[in-house]
Tab-separated table of C-alpha atoms and ligand atoms in Angstrom:
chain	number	residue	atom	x	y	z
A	1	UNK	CA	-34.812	15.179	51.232
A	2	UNK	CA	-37.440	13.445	53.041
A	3	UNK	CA	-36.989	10.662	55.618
A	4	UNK	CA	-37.551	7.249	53.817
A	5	UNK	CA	-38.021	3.747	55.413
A	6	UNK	CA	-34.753	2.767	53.760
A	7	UNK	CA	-32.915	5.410	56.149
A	8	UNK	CA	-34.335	4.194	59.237
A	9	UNK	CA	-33.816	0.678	58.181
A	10	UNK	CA	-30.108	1.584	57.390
A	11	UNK	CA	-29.697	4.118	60.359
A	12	UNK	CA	-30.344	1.131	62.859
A	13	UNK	CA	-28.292	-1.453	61.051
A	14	UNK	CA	-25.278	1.074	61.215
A	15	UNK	CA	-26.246	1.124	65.130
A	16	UNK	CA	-26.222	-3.016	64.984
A	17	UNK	CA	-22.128	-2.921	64.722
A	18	UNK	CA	-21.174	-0.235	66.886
A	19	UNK	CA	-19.381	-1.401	70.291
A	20	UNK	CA	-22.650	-0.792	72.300
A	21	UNK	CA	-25.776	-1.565	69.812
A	22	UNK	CA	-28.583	-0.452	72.475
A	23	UNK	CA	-27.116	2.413	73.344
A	24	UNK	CA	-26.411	3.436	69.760
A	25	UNK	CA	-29.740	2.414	68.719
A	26	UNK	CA	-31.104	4.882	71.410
A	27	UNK	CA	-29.170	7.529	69.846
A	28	UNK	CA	-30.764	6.918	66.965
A	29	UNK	CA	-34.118	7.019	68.030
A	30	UNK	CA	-33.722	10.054	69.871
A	31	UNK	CA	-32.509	11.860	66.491
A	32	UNK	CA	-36.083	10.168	64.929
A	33	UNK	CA	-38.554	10.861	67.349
A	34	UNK	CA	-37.115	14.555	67.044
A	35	UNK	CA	-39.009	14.837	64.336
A	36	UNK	CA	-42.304	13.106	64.506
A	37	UNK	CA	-43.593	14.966	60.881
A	38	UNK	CA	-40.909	13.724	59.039
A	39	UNK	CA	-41.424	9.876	60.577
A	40	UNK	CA	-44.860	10.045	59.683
A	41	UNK	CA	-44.376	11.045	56.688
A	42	UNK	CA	-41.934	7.431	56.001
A	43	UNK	CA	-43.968	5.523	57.970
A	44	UNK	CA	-47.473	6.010	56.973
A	45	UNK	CA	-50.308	7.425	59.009
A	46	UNK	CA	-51.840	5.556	61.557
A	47	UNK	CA	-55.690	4.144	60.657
A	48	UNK	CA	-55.680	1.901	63.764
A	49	UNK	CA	-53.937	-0.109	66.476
A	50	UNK	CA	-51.525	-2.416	65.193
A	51	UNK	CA	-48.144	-3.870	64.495
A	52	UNK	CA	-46.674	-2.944	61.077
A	53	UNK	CA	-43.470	-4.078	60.608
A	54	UNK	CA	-40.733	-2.580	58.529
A	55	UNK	CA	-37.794	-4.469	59.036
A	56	UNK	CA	-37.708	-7.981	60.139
A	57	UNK	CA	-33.991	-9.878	60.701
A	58	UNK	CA	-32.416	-12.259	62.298
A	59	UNK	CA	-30.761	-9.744	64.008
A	60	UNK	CA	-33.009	-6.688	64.196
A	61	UNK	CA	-36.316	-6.151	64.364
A	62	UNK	CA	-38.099	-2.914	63.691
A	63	UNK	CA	-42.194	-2.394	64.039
A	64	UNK	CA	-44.508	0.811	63.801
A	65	UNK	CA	-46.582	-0.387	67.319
A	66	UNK	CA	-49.741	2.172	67.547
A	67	UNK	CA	-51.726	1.096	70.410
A	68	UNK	CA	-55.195	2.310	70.090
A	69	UNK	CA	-56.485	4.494	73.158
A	70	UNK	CA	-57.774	2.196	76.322
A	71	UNK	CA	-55.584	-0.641	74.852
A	72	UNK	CA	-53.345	-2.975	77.405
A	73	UNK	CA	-51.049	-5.400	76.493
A	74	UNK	CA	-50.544	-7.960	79.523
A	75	UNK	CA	-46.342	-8.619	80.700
A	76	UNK	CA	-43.939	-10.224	78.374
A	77	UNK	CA	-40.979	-10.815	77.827
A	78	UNK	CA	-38.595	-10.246	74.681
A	79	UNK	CA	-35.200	-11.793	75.299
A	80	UNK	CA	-33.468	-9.133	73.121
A	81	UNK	CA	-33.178	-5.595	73.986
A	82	UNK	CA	-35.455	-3.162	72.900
A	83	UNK	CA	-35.700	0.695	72.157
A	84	UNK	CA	-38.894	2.512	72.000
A	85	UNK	CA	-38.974	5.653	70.514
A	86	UNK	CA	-42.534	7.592	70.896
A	87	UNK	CA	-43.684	10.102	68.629
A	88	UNK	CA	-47.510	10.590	69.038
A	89	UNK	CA	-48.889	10.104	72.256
A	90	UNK	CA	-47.667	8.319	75.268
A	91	UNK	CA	-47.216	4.485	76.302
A	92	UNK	CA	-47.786	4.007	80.102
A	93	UNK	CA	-45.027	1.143	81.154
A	94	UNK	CA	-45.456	-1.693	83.724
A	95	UNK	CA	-42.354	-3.446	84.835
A	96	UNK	CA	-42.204	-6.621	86.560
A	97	UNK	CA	-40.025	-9.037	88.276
A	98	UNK	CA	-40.140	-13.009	88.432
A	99	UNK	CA	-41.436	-14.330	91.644
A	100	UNK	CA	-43.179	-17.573	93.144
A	101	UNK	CA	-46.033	-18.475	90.892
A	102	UNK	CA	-46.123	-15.290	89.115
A	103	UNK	CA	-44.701	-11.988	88.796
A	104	UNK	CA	-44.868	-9.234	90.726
A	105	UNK	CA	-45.020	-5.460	89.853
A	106	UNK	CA	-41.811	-3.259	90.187
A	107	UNK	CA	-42.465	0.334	89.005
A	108	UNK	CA	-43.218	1.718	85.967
A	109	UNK	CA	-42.515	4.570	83.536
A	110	UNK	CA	-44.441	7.187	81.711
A	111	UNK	CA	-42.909	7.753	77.788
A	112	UNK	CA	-44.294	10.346	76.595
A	113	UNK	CA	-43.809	11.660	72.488
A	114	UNK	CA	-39.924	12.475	71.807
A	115	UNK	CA	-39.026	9.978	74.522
A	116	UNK	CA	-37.119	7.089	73.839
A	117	UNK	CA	-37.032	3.776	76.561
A	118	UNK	CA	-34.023	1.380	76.458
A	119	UNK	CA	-35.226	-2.090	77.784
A	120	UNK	CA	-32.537	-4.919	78.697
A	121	UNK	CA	-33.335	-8.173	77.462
A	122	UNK	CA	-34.113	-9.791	80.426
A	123	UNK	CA	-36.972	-6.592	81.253
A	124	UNK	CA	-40.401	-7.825	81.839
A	125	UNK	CA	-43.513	-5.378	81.168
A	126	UNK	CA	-46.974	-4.106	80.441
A	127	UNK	CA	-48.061	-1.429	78.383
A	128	UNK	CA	-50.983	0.642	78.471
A	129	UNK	CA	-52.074	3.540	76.283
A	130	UNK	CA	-54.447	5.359	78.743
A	131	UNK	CA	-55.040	8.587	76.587
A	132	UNK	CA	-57.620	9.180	74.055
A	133	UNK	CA	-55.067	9.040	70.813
A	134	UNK	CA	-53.129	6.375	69.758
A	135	UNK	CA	-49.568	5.655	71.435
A	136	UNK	CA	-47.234	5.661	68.493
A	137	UNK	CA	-43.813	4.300	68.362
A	138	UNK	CA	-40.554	3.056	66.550
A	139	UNK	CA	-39.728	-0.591	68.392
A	140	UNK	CA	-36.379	-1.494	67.912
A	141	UNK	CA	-35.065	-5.606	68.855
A	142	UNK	CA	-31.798	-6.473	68.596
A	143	UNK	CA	-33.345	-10.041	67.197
A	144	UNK	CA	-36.221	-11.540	65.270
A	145	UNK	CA	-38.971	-10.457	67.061
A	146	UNK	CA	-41.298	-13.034	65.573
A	147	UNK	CA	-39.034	-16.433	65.839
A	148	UNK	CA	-37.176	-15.780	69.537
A	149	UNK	CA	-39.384	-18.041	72.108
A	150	UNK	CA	-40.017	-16.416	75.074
A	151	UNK	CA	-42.867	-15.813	77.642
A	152	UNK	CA	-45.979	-13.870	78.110
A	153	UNK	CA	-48.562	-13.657	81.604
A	154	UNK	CA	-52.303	-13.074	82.021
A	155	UNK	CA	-52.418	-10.087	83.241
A	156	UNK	CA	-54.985	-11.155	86.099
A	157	UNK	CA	-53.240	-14.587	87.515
A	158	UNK	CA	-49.235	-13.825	86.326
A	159	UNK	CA	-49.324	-17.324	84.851
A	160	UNK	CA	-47.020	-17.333	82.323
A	161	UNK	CA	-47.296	-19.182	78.724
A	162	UNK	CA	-45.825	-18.962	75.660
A	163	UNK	CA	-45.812	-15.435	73.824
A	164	UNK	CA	-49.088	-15.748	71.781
A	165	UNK	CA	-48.579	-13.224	69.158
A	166	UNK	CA	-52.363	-14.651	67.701
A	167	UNK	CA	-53.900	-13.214	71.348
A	168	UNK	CA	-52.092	-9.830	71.058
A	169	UNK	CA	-53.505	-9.500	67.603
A	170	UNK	CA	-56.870	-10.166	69.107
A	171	UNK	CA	-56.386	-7.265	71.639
A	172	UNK	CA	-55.675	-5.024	68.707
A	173	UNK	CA	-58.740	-6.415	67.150
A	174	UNK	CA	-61.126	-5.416	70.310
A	175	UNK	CA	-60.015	-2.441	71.276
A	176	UNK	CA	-59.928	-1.226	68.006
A	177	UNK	CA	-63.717	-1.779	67.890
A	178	UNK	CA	-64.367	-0.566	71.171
A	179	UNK	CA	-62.327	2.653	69.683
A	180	UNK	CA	-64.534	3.190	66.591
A	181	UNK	CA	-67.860	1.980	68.399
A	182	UNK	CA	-66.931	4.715	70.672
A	183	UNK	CA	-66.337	7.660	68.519
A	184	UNK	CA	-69.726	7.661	66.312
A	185	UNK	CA	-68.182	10.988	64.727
A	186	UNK	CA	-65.094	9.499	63.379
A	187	UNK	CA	-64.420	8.714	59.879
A	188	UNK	CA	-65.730	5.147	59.388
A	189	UNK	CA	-64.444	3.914	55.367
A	190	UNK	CA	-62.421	1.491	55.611
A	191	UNK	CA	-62.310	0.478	59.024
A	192	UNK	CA	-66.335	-1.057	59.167
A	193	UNK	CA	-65.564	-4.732	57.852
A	194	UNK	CA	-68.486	-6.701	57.508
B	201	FE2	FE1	-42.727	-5.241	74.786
């Protein structure tokens, strides 16, 4: 039978009450991302960058995140875990620590498709999809993604501000642009809003 959203939704909230719900969750992503087809297939195709959400909880949090190529989303913060399981593409991670004024940079990691990336809740990054097809993931939070306050920084001072979901939503916005205004040959219905 084909994978519905319903089984992913109840998949991870089996993970929510085990002993260790990260590392369960993980364990469920990895089975996912094994099969990229068959997530598609629940999920939907991806049309553009963007944040679709499929499950939103006080306790868990689950998004479709396809950043579109060239894309960057400057350091945050999430004060939940979080597991990323990619199946199309590859995010480019930026990790970061707290320091005077700022952050400053502390390594990174490549996840490419069929990778999955446990993050603790006090992690602290950047992504960037620096390939020219859209970096698509499950994003797992063991929390309301939306509601939990928590911080974001500029990506050229590191002065940090209040997560500003209304600014990510505008990088989506302009990079999808530059994306389509980029790639004359690309089917255009639907995605040309005047
Ligand atoms: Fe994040």
């Amino acid at each position: 039978m084909a994978l519905a959203l319903d089984d992913i939704v109840s998949r991870c909230q089996e993970a929510l009450v085990e002993h260790t719900p990260a590392l369960a969750m993980r364990d469920v992503l990895d089975e996912l991302v094994a099969d990229p087809s068959a997530l598609e297939g629940a999920v939907g195709p991806v049309e553009r960058g963007g944040i679709s959400t499929i499950h939103n909880a006080d306790d868990l949090t689950i998004l479709r995140v396809a950043w579109t190529p060239g894309m960057a989303i400057n350091p945050h913060e999430h004060r939940t875990w979080a597991v990323i399981g990619m199946y199309g593409g590859q995010e480019d991670n930026a990790f970061y620590r707290r320091a005077a004024g700022g952050l400053e940079p502390a390594g990174g990691r490549e996840v490419p498709a069929g990778d999955v990336l446990l993050l603790g809740d006090d992690v602290i990054h950047s992504v960037a999809n620096s390939r020219r097809e859209f970096a698509v993931a499950l994003h797992v939070y063991g929390g309301d993604f939306f509601a939990i306050e928590r911080s974001e920084w500029d990506f050229g001072t590191y002065q940090e501000r209040p997560r500003d979901m209304a600014r990510t939503q505008q990088l989506f916005d302009d990079a999808n642009a530059r994306w389509l205004a980029g790639e004359p040959g690309r089917e255009l219905e639907g995605d040309r809003r005047g």
